[in-house]
mmCIF file of C-alpha atoms in Angstrom:
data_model
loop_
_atom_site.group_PDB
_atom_site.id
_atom_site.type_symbol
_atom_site.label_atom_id
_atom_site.label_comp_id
_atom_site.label_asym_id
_atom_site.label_seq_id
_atom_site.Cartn_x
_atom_site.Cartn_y
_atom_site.Cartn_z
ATOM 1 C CA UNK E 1081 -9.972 -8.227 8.907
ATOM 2 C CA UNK E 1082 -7.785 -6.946 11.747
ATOM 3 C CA UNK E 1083 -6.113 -3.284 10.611
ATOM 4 C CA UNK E 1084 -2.929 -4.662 9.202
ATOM 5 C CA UNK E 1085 1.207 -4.443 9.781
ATOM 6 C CA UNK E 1086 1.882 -4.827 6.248
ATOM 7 C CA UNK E 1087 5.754 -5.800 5.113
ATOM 8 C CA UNK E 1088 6.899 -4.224 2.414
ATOM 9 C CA UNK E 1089 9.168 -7.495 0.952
ATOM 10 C CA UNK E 1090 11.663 -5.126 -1.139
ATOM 11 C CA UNK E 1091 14.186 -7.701 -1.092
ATOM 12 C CA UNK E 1092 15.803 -8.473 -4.270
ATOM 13 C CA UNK E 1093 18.395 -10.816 -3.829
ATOM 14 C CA UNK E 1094 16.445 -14.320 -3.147
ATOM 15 C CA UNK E 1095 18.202 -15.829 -0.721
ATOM 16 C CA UNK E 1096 18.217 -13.157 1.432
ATOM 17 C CA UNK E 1097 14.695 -12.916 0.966
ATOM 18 C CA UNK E 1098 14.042 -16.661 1.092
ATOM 19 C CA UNK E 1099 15.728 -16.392 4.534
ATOM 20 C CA UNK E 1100 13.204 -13.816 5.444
ATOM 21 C CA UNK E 1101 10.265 -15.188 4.390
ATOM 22 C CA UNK E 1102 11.495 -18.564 6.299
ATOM 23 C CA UNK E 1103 11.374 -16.668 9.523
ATOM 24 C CA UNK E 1104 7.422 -15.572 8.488
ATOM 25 C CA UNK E 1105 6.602 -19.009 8.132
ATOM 26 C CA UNK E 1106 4.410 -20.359 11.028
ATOM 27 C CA UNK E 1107 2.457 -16.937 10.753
ATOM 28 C CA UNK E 1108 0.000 -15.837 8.293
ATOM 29 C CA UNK E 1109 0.973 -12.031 7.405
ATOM 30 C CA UNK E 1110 -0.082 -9.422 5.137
ATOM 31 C CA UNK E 1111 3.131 -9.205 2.215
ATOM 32 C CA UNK E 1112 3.296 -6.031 -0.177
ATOM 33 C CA UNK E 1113 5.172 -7.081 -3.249
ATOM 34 C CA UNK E 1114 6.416 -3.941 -5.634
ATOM 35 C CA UNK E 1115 7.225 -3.299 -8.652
ATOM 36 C CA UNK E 1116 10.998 -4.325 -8.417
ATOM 37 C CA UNK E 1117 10.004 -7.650 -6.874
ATOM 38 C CA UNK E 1118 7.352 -8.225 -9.136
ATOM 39 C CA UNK E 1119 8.943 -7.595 -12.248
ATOM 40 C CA UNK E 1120 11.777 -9.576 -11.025
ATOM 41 C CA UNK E 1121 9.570 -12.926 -10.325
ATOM 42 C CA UNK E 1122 6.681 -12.466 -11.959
ATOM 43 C CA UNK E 1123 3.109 -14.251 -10.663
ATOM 44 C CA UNK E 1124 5.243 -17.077 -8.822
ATOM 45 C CA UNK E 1125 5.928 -15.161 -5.991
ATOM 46 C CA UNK E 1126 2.114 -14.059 -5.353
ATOM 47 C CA UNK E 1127 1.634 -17.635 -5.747
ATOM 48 C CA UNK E 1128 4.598 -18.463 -3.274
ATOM 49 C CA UNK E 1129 3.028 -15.978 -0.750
ATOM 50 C CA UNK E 1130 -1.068 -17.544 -1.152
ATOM 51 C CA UNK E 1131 0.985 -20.632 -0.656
ATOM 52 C CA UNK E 1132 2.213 -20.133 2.288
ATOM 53 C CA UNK E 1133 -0.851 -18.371 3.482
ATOM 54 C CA UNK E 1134 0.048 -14.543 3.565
ATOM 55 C CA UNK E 1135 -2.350 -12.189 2.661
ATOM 56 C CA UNK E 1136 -0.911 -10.381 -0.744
ATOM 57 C CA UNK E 1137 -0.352 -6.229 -1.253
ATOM 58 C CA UNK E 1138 -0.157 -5.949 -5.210
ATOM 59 C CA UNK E 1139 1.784 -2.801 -5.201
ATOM 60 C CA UNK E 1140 2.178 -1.657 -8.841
ATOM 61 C CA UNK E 1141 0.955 1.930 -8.535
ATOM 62 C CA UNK E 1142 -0.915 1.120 -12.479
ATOM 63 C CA UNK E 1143 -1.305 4.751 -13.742
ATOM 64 C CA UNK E 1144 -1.831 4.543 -17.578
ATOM 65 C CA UNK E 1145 -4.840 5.280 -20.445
ATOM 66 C CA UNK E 1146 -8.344 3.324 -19.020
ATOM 67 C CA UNK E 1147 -8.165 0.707 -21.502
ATOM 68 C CA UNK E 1148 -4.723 -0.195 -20.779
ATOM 69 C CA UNK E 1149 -5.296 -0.188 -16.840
ATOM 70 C CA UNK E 1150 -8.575 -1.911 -17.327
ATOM 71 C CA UNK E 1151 -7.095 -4.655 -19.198
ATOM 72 C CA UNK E 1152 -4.250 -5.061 -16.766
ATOM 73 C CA UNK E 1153 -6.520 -5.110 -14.148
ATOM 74 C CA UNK E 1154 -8.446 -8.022 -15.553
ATOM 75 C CA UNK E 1155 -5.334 -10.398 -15.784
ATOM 76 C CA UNK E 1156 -4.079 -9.281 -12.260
ATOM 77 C CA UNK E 1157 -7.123 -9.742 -10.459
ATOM 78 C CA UNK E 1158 -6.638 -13.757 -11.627
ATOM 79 C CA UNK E 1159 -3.669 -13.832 -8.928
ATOM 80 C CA UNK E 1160 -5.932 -13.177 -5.958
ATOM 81 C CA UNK E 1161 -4.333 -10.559 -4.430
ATOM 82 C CA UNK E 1162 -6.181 -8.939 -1.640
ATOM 83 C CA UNK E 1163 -5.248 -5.764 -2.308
ATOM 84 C CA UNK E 1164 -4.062 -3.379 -5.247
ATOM 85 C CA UNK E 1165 -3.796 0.317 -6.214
ATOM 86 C CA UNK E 1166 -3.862 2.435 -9.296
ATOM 87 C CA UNK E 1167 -2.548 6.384 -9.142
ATOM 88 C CA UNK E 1168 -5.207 8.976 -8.703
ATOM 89 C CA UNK E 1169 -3.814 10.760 -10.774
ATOM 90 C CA UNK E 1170 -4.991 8.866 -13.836
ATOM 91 C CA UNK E 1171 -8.078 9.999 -13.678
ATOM 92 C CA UNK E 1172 -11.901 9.304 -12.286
ATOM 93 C CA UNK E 1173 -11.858 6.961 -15.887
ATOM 94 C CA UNK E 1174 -9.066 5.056 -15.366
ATOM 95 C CA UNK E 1175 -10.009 4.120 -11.510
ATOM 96 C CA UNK E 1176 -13.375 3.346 -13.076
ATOM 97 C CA UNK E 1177 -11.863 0.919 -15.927
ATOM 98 C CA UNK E 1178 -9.809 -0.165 -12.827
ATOM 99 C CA UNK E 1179 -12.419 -1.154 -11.094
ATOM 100 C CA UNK E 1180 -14.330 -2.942 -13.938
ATOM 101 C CA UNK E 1181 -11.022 -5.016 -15.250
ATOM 102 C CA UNK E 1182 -10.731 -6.723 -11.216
ATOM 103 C CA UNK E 1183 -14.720 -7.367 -11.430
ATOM 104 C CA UNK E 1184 -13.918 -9.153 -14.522
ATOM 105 C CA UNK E 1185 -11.052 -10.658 -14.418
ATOM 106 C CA UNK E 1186 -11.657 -12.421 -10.619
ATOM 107 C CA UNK E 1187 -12.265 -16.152 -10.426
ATOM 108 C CA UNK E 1188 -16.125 -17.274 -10.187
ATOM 109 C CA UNK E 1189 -16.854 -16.967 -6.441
ATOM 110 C CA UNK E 1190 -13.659 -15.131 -5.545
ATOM 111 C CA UNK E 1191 -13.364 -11.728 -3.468
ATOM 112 C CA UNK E 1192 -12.709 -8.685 -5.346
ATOM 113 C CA UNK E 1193 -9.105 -7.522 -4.425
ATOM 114 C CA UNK E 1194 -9.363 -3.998 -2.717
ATOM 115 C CA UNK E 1195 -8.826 -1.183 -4.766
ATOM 116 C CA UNK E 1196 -6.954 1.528 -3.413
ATOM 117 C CA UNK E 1197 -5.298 4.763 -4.848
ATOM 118 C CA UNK E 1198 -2.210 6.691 -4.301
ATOM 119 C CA UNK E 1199 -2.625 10.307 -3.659
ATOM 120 C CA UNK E 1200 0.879 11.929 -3.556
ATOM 121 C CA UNK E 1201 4.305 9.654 -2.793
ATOM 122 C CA UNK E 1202 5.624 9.931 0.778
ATOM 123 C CA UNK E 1203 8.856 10.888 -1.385
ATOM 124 C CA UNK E 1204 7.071 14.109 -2.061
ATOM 125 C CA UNK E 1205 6.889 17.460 -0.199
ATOM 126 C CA UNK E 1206 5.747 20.672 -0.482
ATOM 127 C CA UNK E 1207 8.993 21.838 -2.309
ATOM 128 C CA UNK E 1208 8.683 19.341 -4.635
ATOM 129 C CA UNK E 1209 5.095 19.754 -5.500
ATOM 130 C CA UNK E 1210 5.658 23.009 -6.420
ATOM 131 C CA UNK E 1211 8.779 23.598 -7.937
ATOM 132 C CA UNK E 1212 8.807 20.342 -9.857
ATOM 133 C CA UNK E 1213 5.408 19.049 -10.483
ATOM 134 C CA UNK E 1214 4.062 22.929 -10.552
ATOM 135 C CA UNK E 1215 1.347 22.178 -8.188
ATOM 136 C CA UNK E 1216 0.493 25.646 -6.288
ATOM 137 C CA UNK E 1217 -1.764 23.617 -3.622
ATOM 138 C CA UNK E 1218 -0.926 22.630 -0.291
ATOM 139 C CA UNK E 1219 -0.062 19.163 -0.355
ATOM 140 C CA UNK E 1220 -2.777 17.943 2.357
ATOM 141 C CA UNK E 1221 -5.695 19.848 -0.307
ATOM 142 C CA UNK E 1222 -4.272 17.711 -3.133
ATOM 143 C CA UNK E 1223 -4.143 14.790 -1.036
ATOM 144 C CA UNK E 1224 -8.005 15.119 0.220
ATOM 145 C CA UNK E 1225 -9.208 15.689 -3.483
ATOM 146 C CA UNK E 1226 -7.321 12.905 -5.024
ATOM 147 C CA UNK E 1227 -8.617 10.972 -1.884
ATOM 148 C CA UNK E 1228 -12.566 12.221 -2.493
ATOM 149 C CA UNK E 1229 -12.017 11.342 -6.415
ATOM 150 C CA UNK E 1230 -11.019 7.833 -5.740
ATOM 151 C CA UNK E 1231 -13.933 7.478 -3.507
ATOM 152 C CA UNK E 1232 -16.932 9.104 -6.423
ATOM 153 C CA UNK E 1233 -14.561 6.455 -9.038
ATOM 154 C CA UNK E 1234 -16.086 3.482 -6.276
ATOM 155 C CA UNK E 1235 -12.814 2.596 -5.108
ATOM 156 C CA UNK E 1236 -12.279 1.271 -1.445
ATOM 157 C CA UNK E 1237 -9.467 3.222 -0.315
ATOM 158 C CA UNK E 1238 -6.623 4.943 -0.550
ATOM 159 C CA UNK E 1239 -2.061 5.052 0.066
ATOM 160 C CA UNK E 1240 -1.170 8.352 2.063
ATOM 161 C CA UNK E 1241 0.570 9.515 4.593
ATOM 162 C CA UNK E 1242 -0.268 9.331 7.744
ATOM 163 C CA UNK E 1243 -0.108 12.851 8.694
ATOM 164 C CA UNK E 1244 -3.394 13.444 5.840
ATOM 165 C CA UNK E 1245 -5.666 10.418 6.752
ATOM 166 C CA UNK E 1246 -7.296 12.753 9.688
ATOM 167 C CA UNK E 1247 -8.435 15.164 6.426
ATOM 168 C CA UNK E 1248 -9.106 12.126 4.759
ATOM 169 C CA UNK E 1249 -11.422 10.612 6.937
ATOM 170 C CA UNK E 1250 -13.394 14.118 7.059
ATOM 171 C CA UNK E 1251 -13.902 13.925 3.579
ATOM 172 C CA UNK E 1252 -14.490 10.407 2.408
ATOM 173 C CA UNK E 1253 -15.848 9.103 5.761
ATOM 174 C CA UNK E 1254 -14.522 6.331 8.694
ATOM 175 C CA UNK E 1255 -14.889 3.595 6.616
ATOM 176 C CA UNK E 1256 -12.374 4.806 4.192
ATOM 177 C CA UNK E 1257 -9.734 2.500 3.715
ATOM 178 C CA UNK E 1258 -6.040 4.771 4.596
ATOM 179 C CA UNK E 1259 -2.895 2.159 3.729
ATOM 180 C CA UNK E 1260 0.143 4.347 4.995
ATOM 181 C CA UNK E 1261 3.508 3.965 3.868
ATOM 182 C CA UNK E 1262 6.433 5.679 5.620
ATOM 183 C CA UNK E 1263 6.807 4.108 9.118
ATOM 184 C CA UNK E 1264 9.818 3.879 10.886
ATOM 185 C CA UNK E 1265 10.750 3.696 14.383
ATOM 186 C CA UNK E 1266 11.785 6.353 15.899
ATOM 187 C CA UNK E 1267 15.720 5.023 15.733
ATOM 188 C CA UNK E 1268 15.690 4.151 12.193
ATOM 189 C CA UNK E 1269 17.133 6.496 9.505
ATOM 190 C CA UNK E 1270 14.849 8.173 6.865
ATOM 191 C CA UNK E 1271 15.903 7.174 3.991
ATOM 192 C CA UNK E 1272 14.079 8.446 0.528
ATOM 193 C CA UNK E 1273 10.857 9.241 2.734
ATOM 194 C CA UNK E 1274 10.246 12.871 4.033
ATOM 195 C CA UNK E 1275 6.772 12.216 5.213
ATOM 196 C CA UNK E 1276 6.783 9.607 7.994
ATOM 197 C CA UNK E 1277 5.719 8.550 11.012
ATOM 198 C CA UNK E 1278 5.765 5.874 13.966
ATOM 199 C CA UNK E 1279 3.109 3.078 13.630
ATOM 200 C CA UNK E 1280 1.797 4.377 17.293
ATOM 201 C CA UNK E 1281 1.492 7.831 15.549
ATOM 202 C CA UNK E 1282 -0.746 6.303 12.565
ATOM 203 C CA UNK E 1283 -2.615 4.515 14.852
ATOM 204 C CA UNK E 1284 -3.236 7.718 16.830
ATOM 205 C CA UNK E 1285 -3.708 9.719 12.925
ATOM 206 C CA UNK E 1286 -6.436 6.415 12.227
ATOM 207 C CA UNK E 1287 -4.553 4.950 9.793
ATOM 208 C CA UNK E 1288 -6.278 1.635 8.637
ATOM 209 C CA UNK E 1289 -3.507 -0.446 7.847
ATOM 210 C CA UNK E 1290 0.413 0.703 7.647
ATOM 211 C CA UNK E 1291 3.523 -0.643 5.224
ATOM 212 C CA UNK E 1292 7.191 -1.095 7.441
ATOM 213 C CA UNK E 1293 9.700 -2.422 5.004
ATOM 214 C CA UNK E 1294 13.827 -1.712 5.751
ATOM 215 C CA UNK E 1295 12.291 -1.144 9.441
ATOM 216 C CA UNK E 1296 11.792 -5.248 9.758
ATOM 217 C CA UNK E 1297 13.542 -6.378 6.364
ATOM 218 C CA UNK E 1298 17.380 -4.860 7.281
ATOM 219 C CA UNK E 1299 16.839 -5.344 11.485
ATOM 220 C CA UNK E 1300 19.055 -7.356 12.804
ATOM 221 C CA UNK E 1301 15.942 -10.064 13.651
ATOM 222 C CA UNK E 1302 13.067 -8.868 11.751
ATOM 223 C CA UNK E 1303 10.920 -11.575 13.222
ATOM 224 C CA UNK E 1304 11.239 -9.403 16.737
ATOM 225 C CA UNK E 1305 11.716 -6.352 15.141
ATOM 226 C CA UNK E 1306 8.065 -7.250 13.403
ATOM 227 C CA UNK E 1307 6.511 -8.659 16.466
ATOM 228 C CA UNK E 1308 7.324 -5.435 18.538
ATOM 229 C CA UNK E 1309 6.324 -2.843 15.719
ATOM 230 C CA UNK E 1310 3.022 -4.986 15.581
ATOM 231 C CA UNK E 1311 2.541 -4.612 19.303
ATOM 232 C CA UNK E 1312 3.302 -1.112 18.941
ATOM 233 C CA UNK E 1313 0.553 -0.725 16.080
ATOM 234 C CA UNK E 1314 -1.760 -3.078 17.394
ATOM 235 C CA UNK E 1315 -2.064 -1.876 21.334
ATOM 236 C CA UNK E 1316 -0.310 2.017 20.630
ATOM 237 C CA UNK E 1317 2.699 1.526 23.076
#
């Protein structure tokens, strides 16, 4: 698969997100539903999105005891999602049990949906590492371990920012899958992210695949606004 643009649909209100998905509709696109969005519809809209012929980003950030993510695992992995993360924070046992509960739970014949772990939110800096979580390391060493323990637990990848997957790639290899959230253009307000970066930076950084969501989803025409930010990603100008 192509390194993917991958839309972040954090659109609660449904007609505003029916309209968006309507303008998506003669393409075949990779989708990243959340939490909010997925506790708000349920399985139905990974089955809208195979439907219509998207490629699916199960983004639920599971982070609990092994059985528990194991077990949760097993029934998500019946959606077909083609890719899915866990926190590394849980643990080298709970990415295992992760691991196991897709293996098992996938239809006879189907692909095992990507496993990927988060290593620190793009929400988080240095500050906040170490006055709140109490985390003396610098935030690109946490990053790099979480990254290398998520690799030894078998998984195929992991979410970071941009700015770590150079590190990244030194320690778990090339083939390392690096999803990276956080990309704006340069004109587009923050927000809640500190960490972020243009999709022609994370292409230069080797991100494998990136997430844009108010970027595209609140643009005037997010069709365009997608379509240029791809071009950007795909071709680095």
């Amino acid at each position: 698969m192509q390194r993917p643009l991958i839309v972040a649909l954090d659109v609660h209100q449904k007609e505003v997100r029916d309209r968006l998905l309507e303008t998506f509709k003669h393409d075949s696109i990779y989708m990243k539903v959340g939490m909010e969005l997925y506790y708000q519809e349920g399985p139905r809209i990974i089955e809208q999105l195979k439907k219509d012929g998207h490629h699916v980003f199960l983004d639920l950030k599971l982070h609990d005891i092994p059985n528990t993510v194991g077990r949760a695992m097993k029934v998500l992995s019946s959606l077909e999602v083609d890719l899915i993360n866990v926190h590394a924070a849980g643990g080298r046992k709970m990415m295992e049990a992760a691991l196991e509960g897709l293996e098992a739970g996938k239809p006879a014949n189907a692909p095992r949906p990507k496993l990927i772990a988060v290593t620190q939110l793009t929400s988080t800096d240095q500050e906040m590492l170490t006055d709140e979580l109490l985390i003396k390391e610098e935030i690109a060493h946490v990053v790099s371990t979480y990254a290398a323990l998520a690799k030894k637990s078998g998984l195929d990848g992991v979410v970071s920012s941009a700015l770590e997957v150079p590190l990244i790639h030194e320690v778990c290899g090339e083939d390392f899958l690096t999803v990276t959230p956080g990309i704006r253009r340069l004109s587009d307000a923050k927000g809640d992210q500190k960490r972020i970066v243009t999709p022609m930076k994370a292409k230069e950084l080797g991100s494998w695949g990136i997430v844009v969501g108010r970027s595209i989803t609140e643009s005037i025409d997010p069709y365009q606004t997608y379509l240029e930010m791809k071009k950007e990603w795909e071709e680095g100008k």
